[in-house]
Short mmCIF file of C-alpha atoms and ligand atoms in Angstrom, two decimals:
data_model
loop_
_atom_site.label_atom_id
_atom_site.label_comp_id
_atom_site.label_asym_id
_atom_site.label_seq_id
_atom_site.Cartn_x
_atom_site.Cartn_y
_atom_site.Cartn_z
CA MET A 1 102.90 91.44 77.63
CA ILE A 2 99.34 92.54 78.43
CA LYS A 3 98.52 92.54 82.17
CA THR A 4 95.08 93.14 83.62
CA ALA A 5 94.40 94.17 87.33
CA LYS A 6 91.20 94.50 89.18
CA ALA A 7 91.22 96.90 92.21
CA PRO A 8 88.55 97.84 94.74
CA ALA A 9 87.63 101.15 95.92
CA ASN A 10 87.73 101.38 99.65
CA ILE A 11 85.79 103.45 102.23
CA ALA A 12 87.70 105.15 104.93
CA PHE A 13 86.48 105.02 108.52
CA ILE A 14 89.27 107.23 109.61
CA LYS A 15 89.98 109.71 106.78
CA TYR A 16 92.86 111.06 104.78
CA TRP A 17 92.19 114.87 104.64
CA GLY A 18 95.26 117.13 104.67
CA LYS A 19 98.91 116.16 103.54
CA LYS A 20 102.18 116.83 105.19
CA ASP A 21 103.98 116.65 101.81
CA GLU A 22 101.91 117.36 98.84
CA LYS A 23 104.35 116.01 96.14
CA LEU A 24 104.87 112.71 98.08
CA ARG A 25 101.25 112.63 99.10
CA LEU A 26 102.24 111.89 102.75
CA PRO A 27 99.15 112.22 104.98
CA MET A 28 98.79 114.29 108.15
CA ASN A 29 97.46 111.17 109.92
CA ASN A 30 97.04 107.45 109.73
CA SER A 31 93.89 106.21 108.11
CA ILE A 32 91.62 103.03 108.45
CA SER A 33 89.56 101.63 105.47
CA MET A 34 87.82 98.66 104.22
CA ASN A 35 87.92 97.36 100.49
CA LEU A 36 84.55 97.14 98.75
CA SER A 37 83.30 94.10 96.85
CA GLU A 38 81.06 95.73 94.11
CA VAL A 39 82.77 99.06 93.25
CA TYR A 40 85.94 98.54 91.41
CA THR A 41 88.14 99.48 88.40
CA THR A 42 89.73 97.00 85.97
CA THR A 43 92.75 98.16 83.92
CA SER A 44 94.78 96.56 81.23
CA VAL A 45 98.37 97.88 80.37
CA GLU A 46 100.64 96.90 77.60
CA PHE A 47 104.09 98.42 76.98
CA SER A 48 105.06 98.14 73.35
CA LYS A 49 107.76 99.28 70.88
CA ASN A 50 105.10 99.96 68.30
CA LEU A 51 103.66 102.92 70.15
CA LYS A 52 104.76 106.38 69.67
CA SER A 53 102.97 107.90 72.59
CA ASP A 54 101.03 106.67 75.72
CA THR A 55 97.36 105.80 74.47
CA LEU A 56 94.79 106.01 77.33
CA LYS A 57 91.22 105.04 77.36
CA ILE A 58 89.08 105.43 80.54
CA ASP A 59 85.61 104.11 80.38
CA GLY A 60 85.71 104.00 76.65
CA LYS A 61 86.82 107.76 76.24
CA PHE A 62 90.08 109.53 75.81
CA PRO A 63 90.83 111.35 79.03
CA GLU A 64 91.00 115.25 79.15
CA ASP A 65 94.53 116.64 79.61
CA LYS A 66 94.65 117.04 83.24
CA GLU A 67 93.60 113.43 83.89
CA LYS A 68 96.08 112.05 81.29
CA GLU A 69 98.94 113.97 82.40
CA ARG A 70 98.46 112.36 85.97
CA VAL A 71 98.25 108.84 84.40
CA VAL A 72 101.33 109.46 82.25
CA LYS A 73 103.25 110.78 85.35
CA HIS A 74 102.45 107.45 87.07
CA LEU A 75 103.61 105.44 84.13
CA ASN A 76 106.89 107.57 84.02
CA LEU A 77 107.48 106.56 87.45
CA ILE A 78 106.77 102.81 86.56
CA ARG A 79 109.02 103.10 83.60
CA SER A 80 111.88 104.67 85.64
CA LEU A 81 111.74 101.68 88.16
CA ALA A 82 111.81 99.14 85.25
CA LYS A 83 114.37 101.07 83.25
CA THR A 84 112.37 101.09 80.19
CA ASP A 85 111.13 103.96 77.93
CA LEU A 86 108.59 101.97 75.97
CA LYS A 87 105.11 103.66 75.55
CA ALA A 88 102.04 102.11 76.96
CA ARG A 89 98.50 101.36 75.95
CA VAL A 90 96.23 101.69 78.98
CA GLU A 91 92.55 100.64 79.05
CA SER A 92 90.59 101.22 82.27
CA ARG A 93 87.00 100.52 83.24
CA ASN A 94 85.12 101.81 86.38
CA ASN A 95 81.93 99.77 87.27
CA PHE A 96 80.52 103.08 88.86
CA PRO A 97 80.57 106.78 87.94
CA LYS A 98 83.88 108.56 88.25
CA GLY A 99 84.77 111.50 90.43
CA THR A 100 81.63 111.48 92.70
CA GLY A 101 83.36 110.59 95.95
CA LEU A 102 83.01 106.97 95.16
CA ALA A 103 86.81 106.86 95.27
CA SER A 104 87.66 106.20 91.47
CA SER A 105 91.23 107.59 92.16
CA ALA A 106 91.68 104.90 94.80
CA SER A 107 90.74 101.95 92.53
CA GLY A 108 91.98 103.48 89.51
CA PHE A 109 95.68 104.08 90.82
CA ALA A 110 95.66 100.97 92.50
CA ALA A 111 94.80 98.93 89.34
CA LEU A 112 97.18 101.14 87.20
CA THR A 113 100.08 100.39 89.61
CA LEU A 114 99.58 96.60 89.59
CA ALA A 115 98.84 96.35 85.92
CA ALA A 116 101.68 98.60 84.77
CA SER A 117 104.35 97.31 87.09
CA GLY A 118 103.42 93.75 86.03
CA ALA A 119 103.43 94.54 82.46
CA ALA A 120 106.80 96.38 82.76
CA GLY A 121 108.32 93.14 84.21
CA LEU A 122 108.59 94.43 87.76
CA ASN A 123 108.18 91.99 90.63
CA LEU A 124 107.07 94.01 93.50
CA SER A 125 105.90 93.36 97.10
CA GLU A 126 102.60 94.56 98.33
CA LYS A 127 104.26 97.10 100.45
CA GLU A 128 106.24 98.46 97.43
CA LEU A 129 103.06 98.43 95.23
CA SER A 130 100.99 100.40 98.20
CA ILE A 131 103.83 103.03 98.17
CA ILE A 132 103.77 103.40 94.29
CA ALA A 133 100.03 103.55 94.30
CA ARG A 134 100.03 106.34 97.05
CA LEU A 135 102.16 108.55 94.89
CA GLY A 136 99.37 108.19 92.16
CA SER A 137 96.59 109.00 94.60
CA GLY A 138 96.91 108.72 98.54
CA SER A 139 93.90 106.54 99.12
CA ALA A 140 94.89 104.07 96.40
CA CYS A 141 97.53 102.87 98.70
CA ARG A 142 94.69 101.30 100.79
CA SER A 143 93.19 99.42 97.90
CA LEU A 144 96.22 97.04 97.53
CA PRO A 145 96.18 95.11 100.80
CA ASP A 146 93.31 92.91 101.59
CA GLY A 147 90.00 93.51 103.60
CA PHE A 148 90.56 96.05 106.39
CA ALA A 149 93.63 98.21 106.10
CA GLU A 150 95.66 100.80 107.85
CA TRP A 151 97.68 103.42 106.11
CA LYS A 152 100.61 104.28 108.07
CA ALA A 153 101.36 108.01 107.77
CA GLY A 154 105.09 107.69 108.01
CA ASP A 155 107.49 110.39 107.45
CA SER A 156 109.17 109.47 104.05
CA SER A 157 107.97 107.88 101.06
CA GLU A 158 109.41 104.36 102.09
CA THR A 159 107.57 104.56 105.45
CA SER A 160 104.12 105.68 104.21
CA TYR A 161 102.12 102.71 103.02
CA ALA A 162 99.04 100.54 103.82
CA TYR A 163 98.81 96.91 105.31
CA SER A 164 96.08 94.51 106.02
CA LEU A 165 94.87 94.71 109.59
CA TYR A 166 92.27 91.86 108.87
CA PRO A 167 91.13 89.69 105.86
CA PRO A 168 87.77 90.41 104.36
CA ASN A 169 85.98 87.52 106.14
CA TYR A 170 87.18 88.70 109.59
CA TRP A 171 83.75 90.55 110.14
CA ASP A 172 80.53 90.41 108.55
CA ILE A 173 79.62 94.01 108.11
CA CYS A 174 78.52 95.78 104.87
CA ASP A 175 78.87 99.28 103.31
CA VAL A 176 75.37 100.01 101.74
CA ILE A 177 76.19 103.01 99.47
CA ALA A 178 73.20 105.32 98.85
CA ILE A 179 74.15 107.10 95.37
CA VAL A 180 72.23 110.44 95.45
CA GLY A 181 74.47 112.18 92.92
CA GLU A 182 76.30 111.15 89.96
CA ALA A 183 77.78 114.27 88.60
CA SER A 184 81.49 114.84 88.79
CA LYS A 185 82.66 116.93 91.61
CA LYS A 186 83.74 120.50 91.10
CA VAL A 187 86.74 120.40 93.46
CA SER A 188 88.73 117.29 93.37
CA SER A 189 90.03 115.94 96.42
CA THR A 190 93.65 116.67 95.35
CA GLU A 191 92.67 120.52 95.40
CA GLY A 192 90.64 120.06 98.61
CA HIS A 193 93.57 118.52 100.56
CA VAL A 194 95.34 121.85 100.14
CA LEU A 195 92.59 123.81 101.63
CA ALA A 196 92.08 121.72 104.70
CA GLU A 197 94.67 123.74 106.73
CA SER A 198 92.78 127.04 106.14
CA SER A 199 90.03 125.64 108.50
CA PRO A 200 90.29 126.96 111.92
CA PHE A 201 89.22 123.32 113.19
CA PHE A 202 91.99 121.45 111.32
CA ARG A 203 94.75 121.62 114.00
CA ALA A 204 92.22 120.27 116.47
CA ARG A 205 91.10 117.47 114.17
CA ILE A 206 94.63 116.40 113.62
CA SER A 207 95.56 116.55 117.31
CA GLY A 208 92.85 114.10 118.10
CA MET A 209 93.78 111.66 115.33
CA PRO A 210 96.09 109.21 117.19
CA LYS A 211 93.54 108.65 119.93
CA LYS A 212 90.76 108.08 117.49
CA VAL A 213 92.97 105.61 115.31
CA ASN A 214 93.63 103.62 118.49
CA GLU A 215 90.01 103.62 119.50
CA ILE A 216 88.65 102.47 116.25
CA LYS A 217 91.40 99.58 116.07
CA LYS A 218 90.28 98.52 119.50
CA ALA A 219 86.49 98.59 118.40
CA LEU A 220 87.59 96.42 115.20
CA LYS A 221 89.67 94.00 117.25
CA GLU A 222 86.78 93.55 119.72
CA LYS A 223 84.08 93.57 116.91
CA ASP A 224 82.22 96.05 118.99
CA PHE A 225 79.95 97.28 116.22
CA THR A 226 78.39 100.07 117.99
CA ARG A 227 81.50 101.72 119.32
CA PHE A 228 82.96 101.25 115.79
CA GLY A 229 80.01 102.87 114.21
CA GLU A 230 79.95 105.80 116.70
CA ILE A 231 83.66 106.57 115.87
CA LEU A 232 83.56 106.41 112.08
CA GLU A 233 80.17 108.55 112.18
CA GLU A 234 81.79 111.26 114.29
CA GLU A 235 84.83 111.11 112.26
CA ALA A 236 82.93 111.75 108.86
CA VAL A 237 81.20 114.74 110.30
CA ASN A 238 84.36 115.83 111.78
CA MET A 239 86.14 115.98 108.28
CA HIS A 240 83.23 117.59 106.61
CA ALA A 241 83.33 120.19 109.30
CA VAL A 242 86.67 120.93 108.28
CA MET A 243 85.86 121.05 104.67
CA MET A 244 82.82 123.18 105.16
CA THR A 245 84.92 125.74 107.17
CA SER A 246 88.10 125.86 104.78
CA LYS A 247 88.70 128.94 102.67
CA PRO A 248 87.11 128.77 100.13
CA ALA A 249 84.41 126.55 101.77
CA LEU A 250 83.82 123.06 100.40
CA TYR A 251 80.40 121.71 100.40
CA TYR A 252 80.26 118.21 98.97
CA TRP A 253 76.97 117.41 100.24
CA LEU A 254 73.48 117.65 98.38
CA PRO A 255 70.09 118.21 100.04
CA GLU A 256 69.59 114.37 99.52
CA THR A 257 72.68 113.56 101.53
CA LEU A 258 71.33 115.36 104.54
CA ILE A 259 67.85 113.46 104.00
CA THR A 260 69.76 110.29 103.97
CA ILE A 261 71.77 111.06 107.14
CA ILE A 262 68.63 112.15 109.05
CA SER A 263 66.75 109.00 108.10
CA ILE A 264 69.84 106.82 109.08
CA ILE A 265 69.54 108.30 112.61
CA LYS A 266 65.86 108.10 112.90
CA TRP A 267 65.94 104.34 112.05
CA ARG A 268 68.79 103.85 114.41
CA ASP A 269 66.88 105.35 117.14
CA GLU A 270 64.11 102.91 116.31
CA GLY A 271 66.27 100.06 116.61
CA LEU A 272 67.67 99.54 113.22
CA GLU A 273 71.48 100.12 113.89
CA SER A 274 73.83 101.73 111.09
CA TYR A 275 76.16 104.39 111.01
CA PHE A 276 77.08 106.77 108.07
CA THR A 277 80.03 108.07 106.55
CA ILE A 278 80.85 110.25 103.40
CA ASP A 279 83.98 111.03 101.37
CA ALA A 280 84.54 113.81 99.06
CA GLY A 281 81.11 113.77 97.48
CA PRO A 282 77.36 113.61 98.19
CA ASN A 283 76.90 109.90 98.24
CA VAL A 284 76.26 108.23 101.69
CA HIS A 285 77.97 105.17 102.88
CA VAL A 286 75.69 103.28 105.45
CA ILE A 287 77.73 100.86 107.60
CA CYS A 288 75.82 97.99 109.12
CA GLN A 289 75.94 94.45 110.18
CA ALA A 290 75.48 92.07 107.12
CA LYS A 291 72.14 90.91 108.47
CA TYR A 292 70.52 94.31 108.24
CA ALA A 293 71.96 95.24 104.77
CA PRO A 294 68.78 94.08 102.84
CA ARG A 295 66.35 95.95 105.29
CA ILE A 296 68.56 98.97 104.94
CA LYS A 297 68.69 98.85 101.30
CA ARG A 298 64.83 98.48 100.93
CA ARG A 299 64.40 101.65 103.27
CA LEU A 300 67.12 103.68 101.34
CA VAL A 301 65.59 103.19 97.77
CA LYS A 302 62.36 104.72 98.90
CA LEU A 303 64.07 107.89 100.13
CA ASN A 304 63.67 110.97 98.12
CA GLY A 305 66.63 111.59 95.66
CA VAL A 306 68.45 108.11 96.26
CA LYS A 307 69.12 106.87 92.66
CA ARG A 308 70.64 103.57 93.34
CA VAL A 309 71.86 101.48 96.31
CA VAL A 310 74.87 99.04 96.24
CA ILE A 311 75.49 96.66 98.87
CA ASN A 312 79.32 96.01 99.50
CA LYS A 313 80.93 93.24 101.52
CA PRO A 314 84.47 93.57 102.67
CA SER A 315 86.72 92.58 99.69
CA THR A 316 90.15 91.42 98.96
CA GLY A 317 92.66 94.02 97.59
CA ALA A 318 94.13 94.58 94.05
CA ARG A 319 94.81 91.32 91.97
CA LEU A 320 96.15 90.48 88.56
CA ILE A 321 93.50 88.67 86.62
C1 DP6 B 401 87.68 112.26 101.56
O1 DP6 B 401 93.09 109.92 97.87
O2 DP6 B 401 91.50 111.21 96.34
O3 DP6 B 401 88.20 110.28 100.08
O4 DP6 B 401 95.95 111.77 97.28
O5 DP6 B 401 95.16 113.91 96.23
O6 DP6 B 401 94.44 111.81 95.13
P1 DP6 B 401 94.75 112.49 96.47
O7 DP6 B 401 93.43 112.48 97.40
P2 DP6 B 401 92.48 111.29 97.63
O8 DP6 B 401 91.78 111.67 98.87
C2 DP6 B 401 90.73 111.02 99.56
C3 DP6 B 401 89.94 111.79 100.44
C4 DP6 B 401 88.78 111.05 101.09
C5 DP6 B 401 89.11 110.45 102.38
C6 DP6 B 401 89.79 108.98 102.39
O9 DP6 B 401 89.60 108.23 101.49
O10 DP6 B 401 90.59 108.78 103.25
#
């Protein structure tokens, strides 16, 4: 039986950076995100007695060893739950460049979890799927539930999962992504998480998290866009300060990243309100009210170094298709 799943990438407004359990991918803090309508992974999985080993294709290519190992490990987990030892054929496609901080591991492991568990005959709840996706890549657990999600850090595998705070149509906001770099990053987020604790600012960041999470949830509840934007922008800079001060230091930004940031602040001062956030890569996510998205796109495409601009609406989570 072949099952195909489509899962969105998500943008975190409150970020996951640093784990309290590396193996179980238990994060240091809760995080808050929105699923993205135009950035996604589609994955088909089939378990078959005719296969001698797992066969993987990602974006039309056979993945390299490290990537393959991570996918096979995830398939093993699903096989153990389904009590099968059949090998799998996996075919996965991203509609965006992988490994550039556009969250390919999030959409990738969310789609893989849903397609593989379905193909293995498991009938899992959204919570169970979120937990399994988390074990593949932490941020993937937020691509299962619809719309705006919170990932509860928890203190065990069973208590660490994401759930939907609001459906996609709850709030008419957009994530306008300015793509300034399409090369794969040198240090993966998995490697980066381990370094977080070596920053002198990491403890301070974590101790401020519960308050920040509560404040952004309040802004989301009240649809207070200005407050919401201020918090998410401050949060992104806070995480990148930890990255840049870890040992060794991690600089995910390019010069064009900073050009974009400064332009956003300037436009905002002139009355065009938007706020920026950045994951583990150089690309800038511009969060704005939907009515301003086309205007912001028109300005972004004219900036030096901006290669492509993608307007995302809030989206549903992963679905079998
Ligand atoms: C900066 O989920 O990619 O995007 O669990 O090791 O796979 P692993 O890490 P990953 O980390 C995402 C980091 C981030 C922030 C976020 O999405 O919350």
